[in-house]
């Protein structure tokens, strides 16, 4: 996403939507309010939020006169709140799917314990000792519901699934007796299901438990058949249940099950375990008609058989061909291409293979019901098989088969047979035996197209070499490095490679390098290393220039391998790799073609692994003049090294500043128009600097070292701030080390600087989204561009990451007075005036003037009096009391008076108590703000 698009997206969410909500205590005052509220189409707060609020209020501890925390009292108010929570859960039909997705485990545990209490289940009673048949329906429901939830919680804990919070359905009024009867029946049904899931989850460590799981799942299927799957109080995911049943059939097949009762999937697993491979083939042939087995499953069975065959079981070679033939026929019937595996296995055809292939084709298509497209696919396949056969005897076997005669017209069959008769036999062009991981056929029955297809797919250098030998033996007219347009070699190399006179060597070098570069791009480093090593061995024999090219590419590959592997865990690179990087930077071979990206990666590598000593003291002088990336790396390393020193010693920082300013400068030229007037034309990409701005940005995005990134970000922020029309500065660490002005402001492309700052912040946060300094910069950018909601998001995130989500105090160097004032302005411009007043307390000197002015605003878009619990300054609370009294707002005045009356805010308390009270309210307020703006 571009920077402008990101800004537009942030702008669309610049105002929080906080419509008025019904407060929890209002449901205590009006008995019928809860029912009215739940009948609304979209009640706000939602039912699950009400449950949380009711239980939270009912479980609030109290504080006695000695300021000691006491457990929540068992009074009428708290009992009513718990009862309200149970009523809301009943409105949700006690749907555990909804409750589990919306409530945390502690809250749901509390809710279900209250249900047990109100259902007259004696506390401390072991549920396993209770006879459910003797219990009243409501008591049995409570016990079963609690234990269902316990089982489900254990099962769900083994699956790392992010929980969503969907809205609940409405509850219709039902006859109480009918409801209890249906509730009991459905709960009996779902215990089976949940126990089955629990047993299935335990089966990974105790296979015998799978039998219990199978029993429960199949009992659930029976109950669904008797009672039905639709229910007001429970839901069964029948697709998931079917999957469980199928898995259990495979893991613990029933002793009384016959082959007809088992699914094809289960039958295949049983056959594989018992070694009955012929039965697997029959199942696959039948499945070509029914199409019940997934293609991926059939391919996995073939891979398993191939692995066993490669381990020395030669008897499986024939089975592998037959399974592969079954899969191939399934592929061509569904319009997919013929696999390379089939082509390899069919390279040496014989009578048995062709007989079996014809049998599979015949049994895989119902000619009476098959569509014309299916018939066409089958006919084309048989025709292509004939064209690939050398022996006319095998061709006649296929052409005289009933299926072939039915699918192809007389003219087509006659034309094909005549074509095969006239075709001259091919000459064997491969004399020497092939030594490779795969057998290359010694006959010329493999046509050029098939070999080119194998050439495209292969990443084995010896395989590639042998394919090219055979291709060049077949024809001398083709340039096989052009077979795939995906094979790309950098232009700086292609001239040297394509200048190789021997065609085979040229093709081999080009293809090995192109495939190696592609493997490196997709992070297949092991194959890339094999391909580069083979290419290096080849070019060493005749070209010192290409040998050095391959050494350079292998260095880059080793850098990428380390960075993507152990380097991510912080492990330093081996010393020999660092030495090779130095050797590359210091290399002085004028005729060697060099890729710019290797120089970039080498300098970035040295900076990322803090090789400052080399970059600042040991780098040769000629490199600083000839390689702009080395020059930039030297300035960055020296600036980082000088940071702890006094300000007057930071000469390198000034040099780095001047280099970057020059890169960001606009080059201008005069041009005379048709009317004779001279106009000034500015070019974005200045040629005055040591590199283009786009090249600088590309280089920076290869860096990961936090201090280096912080220095670069600080420099660009300072450059952004020196423009004359800037209204709101952006803050950054170490910003004082840079010069405070630029002699010629008109020469700097500040628009490009602003875009670069945004790009850099986006990149640095992708490296570490928990760096509070970078988060503050992002917040300042949004603040400067009037995107106040987005700014608040990042100001709050910066505080959250350095305070354990506000459970600890935010360090004062993070929430400075400037940051707090910007947060205040954001809230003010979003018309969240109560938030403004609360934030005024966060300043070192409380800003009463701004706080009082904001509280006078009556058009506030925040929760207003619901925030009064977050105010700890008594002066502000007293002003609120006066203000509400003046306006005649009795209810709000009472809330303010209640907040003042809290004992922990008493002015006579020790300073530690007052500080603790303030810190507790800061924490709760910032957490509430985070929920609103995150």
Short mmCIF file of C-alpha atoms in Angstrom, two decimals, residues 424-850:
data_model
loop_
_atom_site.label_atom_id
_atom_site.label_comp_id
_atom_site.label_asym_id
_atom_site.label_seq_id
_atom_site.Cartn_x
_atom_site.Cartn_y
_atom_site.Cartn_z
CA UNK A 424 11.18 -43.45 -39.41
CA UNK A 425 12.79 -45.03 -36.38
CA UNK A 426 14.78 -42.64 -34.24
CA UNK A 427 18.51 -43.07 -33.70
CA UNK A 428 19.96 -43.73 -30.29
CA UNK A 429 21.93 -40.57 -29.53
CA UNK A 430 22.93 -41.33 -25.96
CA UNK A 431 25.84 -43.76 -26.12
CA UNK A 432 27.42 -43.41 -22.70
CA UNK A 433 25.53 -44.67 -19.65
CA UNK A 434 24.07 -41.92 -17.47
CA UNK A 435 25.15 -41.60 -13.84
CA UNK A 436 22.55 -39.58 -11.94
CA UNK A 437 19.85 -39.87 -9.33
CA UNK A 438 17.32 -40.63 -12.07
CA UNK A 439 17.53 -42.93 -15.11
CA UNK A 440 17.73 -41.10 -18.42
CA UNK A 441 16.49 -43.48 -21.14
CA UNK A 442 19.13 -44.66 -23.57
CA UNK A 443 16.55 -44.79 -26.37
CA UNK A 444 15.32 -41.83 -28.36
CA UNK A 445 11.69 -42.57 -27.44
CA UNK A 446 11.62 -39.43 -25.30
CA UNK A 447 10.78 -36.52 -27.58
CA UNK A 448 12.26 -33.04 -27.30
CA UNK A 449 9.15 -31.57 -25.69
CA UNK A 450 9.23 -34.07 -22.85
CA UNK A 451 12.91 -33.42 -22.19
CA UNK A 452 12.36 -29.65 -22.22
CA UNK A 453 9.56 -30.14 -19.70
CA UNK A 454 11.91 -32.11 -17.45
CA UNK A 455 14.59 -29.44 -17.94
CA UNK A 456 12.20 -26.75 -16.69
CA UNK A 457 11.23 -28.73 -13.58
CA UNK A 458 14.61 -30.07 -12.51
CA UNK A 459 16.85 -28.38 -9.91
CA UNK A 460 19.43 -31.18 -9.88
CA UNK A 461 22.57 -29.87 -11.67
CA UNK A 462 23.66 -33.33 -12.88
CA UNK A 463 20.17 -34.04 -14.17
CA UNK A 464 20.14 -30.70 -16.01
CA UNK A 465 23.52 -31.50 -17.57
CA UNK A 466 22.44 -34.90 -18.88
CA UNK A 467 19.15 -33.54 -20.28
CA UNK A 468 21.06 -30.84 -22.16
CA UNK A 469 23.52 -33.43 -23.53
CA UNK A 470 20.63 -35.46 -24.94
CA UNK A 471 18.83 -32.39 -26.30
CA UNK A 472 21.94 -31.16 -28.08
CA UNK A 473 22.38 -34.67 -29.48
CA UNK A 474 18.88 -34.46 -30.98
CA UNK A 475 19.18 -31.03 -32.55
CA UNK A 476 21.84 -28.37 -32.97
CA UNK A 477 19.47 -25.59 -34.03
CA UNK A 478 17.85 -24.76 -30.70
CA UNK A 479 19.09 -22.39 -28.00
CA UNK A 480 17.83 -24.20 -24.92
CA UNK A 481 18.52 -21.33 -22.49
CA UNK A 482 15.42 -19.71 -24.07
CA UNK A 483 13.09 -22.64 -23.25
CA UNK A 484 11.56 -20.83 -20.23
CA UNK A 485 10.90 -17.11 -20.03
CA UNK A 486 11.25 -17.46 -16.23
CA UNK A 487 15.00 -18.02 -16.54
CA UNK A 488 16.47 -14.60 -15.91
CA UNK A 489 20.13 -13.68 -15.54
CA UNK A 490 21.19 -10.09 -14.67
CA UNK A 491 22.09 -8.10 -17.77
CA UNK A 492 25.54 -7.39 -16.35
CA UNK A 493 26.25 -11.16 -16.60
CA UNK A 494 24.26 -12.19 -19.65
CA UNK A 495 26.67 -10.60 -22.12
CA UNK A 496 29.59 -12.64 -20.78
CA UNK A 497 27.60 -15.89 -20.60
CA UNK A 498 26.01 -15.60 -24.05
CA UNK A 499 29.48 -14.92 -25.45
CA UNK A 500 30.55 -18.49 -24.68
CA UNK A 501 31.19 -20.15 -28.04
CA UNK A 502 30.29 -23.74 -27.18
CA UNK A 503 26.47 -23.98 -27.33
CA UNK A 504 26.11 -26.75 -24.74
CA UNK A 505 28.39 -24.98 -22.24
CA UNK A 506 26.58 -21.67 -22.83
CA UNK A 507 23.17 -23.25 -22.21
CA UNK A 508 24.39 -25.10 -19.13
CA UNK A 509 26.03 -22.04 -17.50
CA UNK A 510 23.02 -19.80 -18.22
CA UNK A 511 20.44 -22.31 -16.94
CA UNK A 512 22.43 -23.23 -13.81
CA UNK A 513 22.83 -19.57 -12.86
CA UNK A 514 19.20 -18.66 -13.65
CA UNK A 515 17.85 -21.59 -11.63
CA UNK A 516 20.24 -20.82 -8.76
CA UNK A 517 19.14 -17.17 -8.63
CA UNK A 518 15.49 -18.23 -8.69
CA UNK A 519 15.99 -20.74 -5.86
CA UNK A 520 17.73 -18.02 -3.83
CA UNK A 521 14.83 -15.63 -4.44
CA UNK A 522 12.29 -18.17 -3.16
CA UNK A 523 14.61 -19.00 -0.21
CA UNK A 524 15.38 -22.54 -1.41
CA UNK A 525 18.98 -22.03 -0.36
CA UNK A 526 20.09 -25.68 -0.40
CA UNK A 527 19.23 -26.16 -4.09
CA UNK A 528 20.65 -22.73 -4.94
CA UNK A 529 23.96 -23.74 -3.36
CA UNK A 530 24.09 -26.98 -5.35
CA UNK A 531 23.36 -25.16 -8.62
CA UNK A 532 25.93 -22.41 -7.96
CA UNK A 533 28.58 -24.95 -6.91
CA UNK A 534 28.08 -26.92 -10.14
CA UNK A 535 28.24 -23.71 -12.17
CA UNK A 536 31.42 -22.63 -10.35
CA UNK A 537 33.06 -26.00 -11.05
CA UNK A 538 32.13 -25.69 -14.73
CA UNK A 539 33.32 -22.10 -15.36
CA UNK A 540 36.56 -22.56 -13.38
CA UNK A 541 37.84 -24.68 -16.26
CA UNK A 542 37.70 -21.92 -18.89
CA UNK A 543 36.76 -18.45 -17.52
CA UNK A 544 38.45 -16.69 -14.56
CA UNK A 545 35.98 -13.83 -15.03
CA UNK A 546 32.90 -16.05 -14.61
CA UNK A 547 34.63 -17.88 -11.77
CA UNK A 548 34.83 -14.63 -9.79
CA UNK A 549 31.20 -13.85 -10.70
CA UNK A 550 30.11 -17.18 -9.22
CA UNK A 551 32.21 -16.61 -6.08
CA UNK A 552 30.48 -13.25 -5.63
CA UNK A 553 27.02 -14.80 -6.07
CA UNK A 554 27.86 -17.58 -3.62
CA UNK A 555 28.92 -14.93 -1.09
CA UNK A 556 25.55 -13.20 -1.49
CA UNK A 557 23.81 -16.57 -1.13
CA UNK A 558 25.70 -17.32 2.10
CA UNK A 559 24.70 -13.90 3.47
CA UNK A 560 21.04 -14.59 2.68
CA UNK A 561 21.29 -18.10 4.14
CA UNK A 562 22.67 -16.80 7.43
CA UNK A 563 20.18 -13.92 7.66
CA UNK A 564 17.22 -16.24 7.04
CA UNK A 565 18.52 -18.94 9.38
CA UNK A 566 20.58 -18.60 12.56
CA UNK A 567 20.91 -14.86 12.06
CA UNK A 568 17.23 -14.36 12.90
CA UNK A 569 17.88 -15.83 16.34
CA UNK A 570 20.71 -13.32 16.90
CA UNK A 571 23.60 -15.72 16.27
CA UNK A 572 26.63 -13.91 14.86
CA UNK A 573 27.90 -14.97 11.43
CA UNK A 574 31.07 -17.12 11.26
CA UNK A 575 34.33 -15.21 11.04
CA UNK A 576 35.13 -16.59 7.59
CA UNK A 577 31.91 -15.10 6.19
CA UNK A 578 32.84 -11.69 7.62
CA UNK A 579 36.32 -12.04 6.06
CA UNK A 580 34.78 -12.89 2.66
CA UNK A 581 32.53 -9.81 2.89
CA UNK A 582 35.59 -7.64 3.57
CA UNK A 583 37.39 -9.30 0.68
CA UNK A 584 34.55 -8.51 -1.68
CA UNK A 585 34.43 -4.85 -0.64
CA UNK A 586 38.19 -4.50 -1.11
CA UNK A 587 38.30 -6.37 -4.43
CA UNK A 588 40.04 -4.40 -7.24
CA UNK A 589 39.49 -6.42 -10.43
CA UNK A 590 38.45 -3.96 -13.16
CA UNK A 591 37.11 -6.46 -15.72
CA UNK A 592 34.77 -8.36 -13.37
CA UNK A 593 31.05 -7.59 -13.89
CA UNK A 594 29.54 -6.62 -10.52
CA UNK A 595 25.96 -6.44 -9.29
CA UNK A 596 25.15 -3.37 -7.21
CA UNK A 597 22.94 -5.41 -4.89
CA UNK A 598 25.94 -7.41 -3.64
CA UNK A 599 27.73 -4.25 -2.51
CA UNK A 600 24.53 -3.09 -0.80
CA UNK A 601 24.08 -6.40 0.98
CA UNK A 602 27.73 -6.52 2.10
CA UNK A 603 27.66 -3.05 3.67
CA UNK A 604 24.24 -3.71 5.24
CA UNK A 605 25.63 -7.01 6.57
CA UNK A 606 28.53 -5.20 8.27
CA UNK A 607 26.19 -2.61 9.81
CA UNK A 608 23.65 -5.18 10.97
CA UNK A 609 26.34 -7.18 12.77
CA UNK A 610 27.97 -4.06 14.25
CA UNK A 611 31.32 -4.38 12.46
CA UNK A 612 31.91 -0.68 13.23
CA UNK A 613 35.64 -1.10 13.79
CA UNK A 614 36.20 -2.14 10.18
CA UNK A 615 33.87 0.45 8.66
CA UNK A 616 35.26 3.36 10.71
CA UNK A 617 38.98 2.56 10.93
CA UNK A 618 40.04 -0.26 8.60
CA UNK A 619 38.16 0.32 5.36
CA UNK A 620 40.60 1.30 2.56
CA UNK A 621 40.51 4.94 1.44
CA UNK A 622 39.95 4.07 -2.22
CA UNK A 623 36.70 2.29 -1.27
CA UNK A 624 35.26 5.47 0.28
CA UNK A 625 35.81 7.24 -3.03
CA UNK A 626 34.67 4.46 -5.36
CA UNK A 627 31.80 2.75 -3.53
CA UNK A 628 28.96 5.03 -2.32
CA UNK A 629 27.50 2.31 -0.10
CA UNK A 630 30.79 1.89 1.74
CA UNK A 631 30.92 5.68 2.20
CA UNK A 632 27.38 5.72 3.58
CA UNK A 633 28.08 2.71 5.80
CA UNK A 634 31.24 4.35 7.17
CA UNK A 635 29.34 7.55 8.07
CA UNK A 636 26.51 5.61 9.73
CA UNK A 637 28.90 3.44 11.75
CA UNK A 638 30.98 6.45 12.85
CA UNK A 639 27.88 8.45 13.86
CA UNK A 640 26.63 5.55 16.00
CA UNK A 641 30.07 5.21 17.56
CA UNK A 642 30.29 8.93 18.44
CA UNK A 643 26.84 9.14 20.06
CA UNK A 644 28.02 8.83 23.68
CA UNK A 645 30.61 11.61 23.13
CA UNK A 646 30.20 15.39 23.60
CA UNK A 647 28.24 17.37 21.04
CA UNK A 648 31.27 19.23 19.66
CA UNK A 649 32.98 15.94 18.69
CA UNK A 650 30.15 14.81 16.40
CA UNK A 651 31.77 15.87 13.16
CA UNK A 652 30.71 12.66 11.44
CA UNK A 653 27.03 13.40 12.11
CA UNK A 654 27.43 16.68 10.20
CA UNK A 655 29.10 14.84 7.32
CA UNK A 656 26.28 12.28 7.19
CA UNK A 657 23.74 15.12 7.29
CA UNK A 658 25.35 16.83 4.32
CA UNK A 659 25.45 13.58 2.30
CA UNK A 660 21.73 12.89 2.88
CA UNK A 661 20.74 16.52 2.23
CA UNK A 662 22.56 16.36 -1.09
CA UNK A 663 20.78 13.10 -2.00
CA UNK A 664 17.42 14.75 -1.21
CA UNK A 665 18.23 17.94 -3.10
CA UNK A 666 16.49 18.90 -6.32
CA UNK A 667 18.62 19.32 -9.39
CA UNK A 668 17.37 22.20 -11.54
CA UNK A 669 17.94 23.15 -15.15
CA UNK A 670 16.75 26.00 -17.35
CA UNK A 671 14.76 25.31 -20.52
CA UNK A 672 13.64 27.76 -23.20
CA UNK A 673 10.05 27.24 -24.39
CA UNK A 674 8.52 27.85 -27.83
CA UNK A 675 7.51 31.35 -26.77
CA UNK A 676 11.12 32.23 -25.99
CA UNK A 677 10.64 32.28 -22.20
CA UNK A 678 13.07 30.48 -19.93
CA UNK A 679 11.52 28.15 -17.32
CA UNK A 680 13.06 26.27 -14.40
CA UNK A 681 12.61 22.51 -14.37
CA UNK A 682 13.17 20.53 -11.17
CA UNK A 683 14.10 16.87 -11.20
CA UNK A 684 13.19 14.66 -8.26
CA UNK A 685 16.07 12.18 -8.56
CA UNK A 686 19.04 14.47 -8.12
CA UNK A 687 22.37 13.50 -9.67
CA UNK A 688 24.22 15.67 -7.14
CA UNK A 689 24.43 13.07 -4.36
CA UNK A 690 26.48 9.91 -4.06
CA UNK A 691 23.34 7.90 -4.96
CA UNK A 692 19.69 8.42 -5.87
CA UNK A 693 17.07 8.75 -3.13
CA UNK A 694 15.38 5.54 -4.31
CA UNK A 695 18.72 3.71 -4.00
CA UNK A 696 19.20 5.10 -0.49
CA UNK A 697 15.72 3.90 0.51
CA UNK A 698 16.38 0.47 -0.99
CA UNK A 699 19.62 0.24 0.99
CA UNK A 700 18.00 1.31 4.26
CA UNK A 701 15.39 -1.43 3.87
CA UNK A 702 18.19 -4.00 4.08
CA UNK A 703 19.16 -2.78 7.57
CA UNK A 704 17.88 -4.30 10.83
CA UNK A 705 20.21 -2.95 13.53
CA UNK A 706 18.02 -0.79 15.84
CA UNK A 707 20.54 1.98 16.57
CA UNK A 708 21.44 2.42 12.88
CA UNK A 709 17.74 2.61 11.94
CA UNK A 710 17.09 5.06 14.80
CA UNK A 711 19.93 7.32 13.57
CA UNK A 712 18.65 7.33 9.98
CA UNK A 713 15.09 7.97 11.12
CA UNK A 714 16.27 10.76 13.41
CA UNK A 715 18.15 12.42 10.53
CA UNK A 716 15.16 12.39 8.20
CA UNK A 717 12.84 13.63 10.96
CA UNK A 718 15.19 16.56 11.58
CA UNK A 719 15.37 17.26 7.83
CA UNK A 720 11.57 17.19 7.73
CA UNK A 721 11.35 19.66 10.64
CA UNK A 722 13.68 22.34 9.20
CA UNK A 723 11.23 23.36 6.44
CA UNK A 724 9.79 26.83 6.92
CA UNK A 725 6.09 25.99 6.65
CA UNK A 726 6.17 23.23 9.28
CA UNK A 727 3.52 23.68 12.00
CA UNK A 728 3.99 20.64 14.20
CA UNK A 729 7.47 19.19 14.66
CA UNK A 730 8.00 15.43 14.75
CA UNK A 731 10.01 14.20 17.72
CA UNK A 732 12.76 11.57 17.55
CA UNK A 733 15.70 10.30 19.59
CA UNK A 734 19.16 11.89 19.14
CA UNK A 735 17.63 14.74 17.13
CA UNK A 736 20.01 17.27 18.73
CA UNK A 737 23.09 15.87 16.95
CA UNK A 738 22.02 17.28 13.55
CA UNK A 739 22.53 20.83 12.27
CA UNK A 740 19.59 23.12 12.99
CA UNK A 741 19.33 24.72 9.55
CA UNK A 742 20.09 24.38 5.83
CA UNK A 743 21.68 27.23 3.85
CA UNK A 744 19.49 26.74 0.79
CA UNK A 745 16.04 25.45 1.76
CA UNK A 746 14.74 25.74 -1.81
CA UNK A 747 17.19 23.09 -2.97
CA UNK A 748 15.65 20.33 -0.80
CA UNK A 749 12.71 18.30 -2.06
CA UNK A 750 10.73 18.36 1.19
CA UNK A 751 7.80 16.52 -0.34
CA UNK A 752 10.12 13.61 -1.10
CA UNK A 753 11.55 13.89 2.44
CA UNK A 754 8.05 13.62 3.94
CA UNK A 755 7.30 10.53 1.84
CA UNK A 756 10.65 9.01 2.86
CA UNK A 757 9.95 9.59 6.57
CA UNK A 758 6.63 7.77 6.26
CA UNK A 759 8.25 4.91 4.34
CA UNK A 760 11.04 4.61 6.91
CA UNK A 761 8.66 4.56 9.88
CA UNK A 762 6.53 1.93 8.18
CA UNK A 763 9.64 -0.19 7.53
CA UNK A 764 11.16 0.19 11.02
CA UNK A 765 7.87 -0.76 12.66
CA UNK A 766 7.78 -3.88 10.47
CA UNK A 767 11.18 -4.77 11.94
CA UNK A 768 10.11 -4.06 15.54
CA UNK A 769 6.50 -2.99 16.16
CA UNK A 770 7.25 -2.57 19.89
CA UNK A 771 9.84 0.22 19.67
CA UNK A 772 8.19 3.08 21.58
CA UNK A 773 10.40 5.74 19.98
CA UNK A 774 9.38 4.70 16.46
CA UNK A 775 5.73 4.48 17.53
CA UNK A 776 5.88 8.06 18.83
CA UNK A 777 7.30 9.21 15.47
CA UNK A 778 4.42 7.49 13.66
CA UNK A 779 1.96 9.15 16.04
CA UNK A 780 3.55 12.57 15.46
CA UNK A 781 3.26 12.11 11.68
CA UNK A 782 -0.46 11.42 11.98
CA UNK A 783 -0.80 14.35 14.41
CA UNK A 784 0.97 16.69 11.98
CA UNK A 785 -1.37 15.59 9.16
CA UNK A 786 -4.54 16.10 11.26
CA UNK A 787 -5.33 12.37 11.58
CA UNK A 788 -6.09 12.52 15.28
CA UNK A 789 -7.69 9.12 15.83
CA UNK A 790 -4.73 7.37 14.18
CA UNK A 791 -2.32 9.56 16.19
CA UNK A 792 -4.00 8.54 19.46
CA UNK A 793 -3.75 4.88 18.41
CA UNK A 794 0.04 5.11 18.13
CA UNK A 795 0.53 7.34 21.21
CA UNK A 796 -1.38 4.73 23.25
CA UNK A 797 0.51 1.86 21.61
CA UNK A 798 3.83 3.50 22.48
CA UNK A 799 2.77 3.67 26.12
CA UNK A 800 1.38 0.14 26.12
CA UNK A 801 4.54 -1.58 24.82
CA UNK A 802 6.77 -0.09 27.53
CA UNK A 803 4.37 -0.61 30.45
CA UNK A 804 3.04 -4.16 30.03
CA UNK A 805 -0.22 -2.78 28.61
CA UNK A 806 -0.32 -0.06 31.29
CA UNK A 807 -0.02 -2.50 34.20
CA UNK A 808 3.17 -0.60 35.05
CA UNK A 809 3.72 3.15 34.95
CA UNK A 810 4.60 4.55 31.52
CA UNK A 811 8.17 5.95 31.71
CA UNK A 812 8.20 9.77 31.80
CA UNK A 813 10.62 9.94 28.86
CA UNK A 814 7.92 8.24 26.74
CA UNK A 815 4.87 10.19 27.91
CA UNK A 816 6.55 13.57 28.03
CA UNK A 817 4.49 16.73 28.53
CA UNK A 818 4.64 17.33 24.76
CA UNK A 819 3.19 13.88 24.04
CA UNK A 820 0.44 14.33 26.65
CA UNK A 821 -0.43 17.76 25.24
CA UNK A 822 -0.72 16.30 21.75
CA UNK A 823 -2.97 13.55 23.08
CA UNK A 824 -5.08 16.26 24.75
CA UNK A 825 -5.37 18.16 21.48
CA UNK A 826 -6.33 14.99 19.62
CA UNK A 827 -9.13 14.26 22.09
CA UNK A 828 -10.28 17.88 21.99
CA UNK A 829 -10.51 17.95 18.19
CA UNK A 830 -12.39 14.64 18.29
CA UNK A 831 -14.88 16.26 20.73
CA UNK A 832 -13.95 13.80 23.49
CA UNK A 833 -13.87 16.48 26.17
CA UNK A 834 -14.03 14.28 29.28
CA UNK A 835 -10.93 12.47 28.02
CA UNK A 836 -9.25 15.88 27.70
CA UNK A 837 -9.95 16.69 31.34
CA UNK A 838 -8.58 13.36 32.55
CA UNK A 839 -5.41 13.70 30.44
CA UNK A 840 -4.80 17.17 31.90
CA UNK A 841 -4.05 15.35 35.18
CA UNK A 842 -1.15 13.49 33.48
CA UNK A 843 0.89 16.69 33.02
CA UNK A 844 3.64 17.52 35.49
CA UNK A 845 1.61 20.62 36.39
CA UNK A 846 -2.12 19.91 36.06
CA UNK A 847 -3.67 22.16 33.40
CA UNK A 848 -6.83 23.22 35.25
CA UNK A 849 -7.71 25.89 32.70
CA UNK A 850 -7.92 23.39 29.82
#
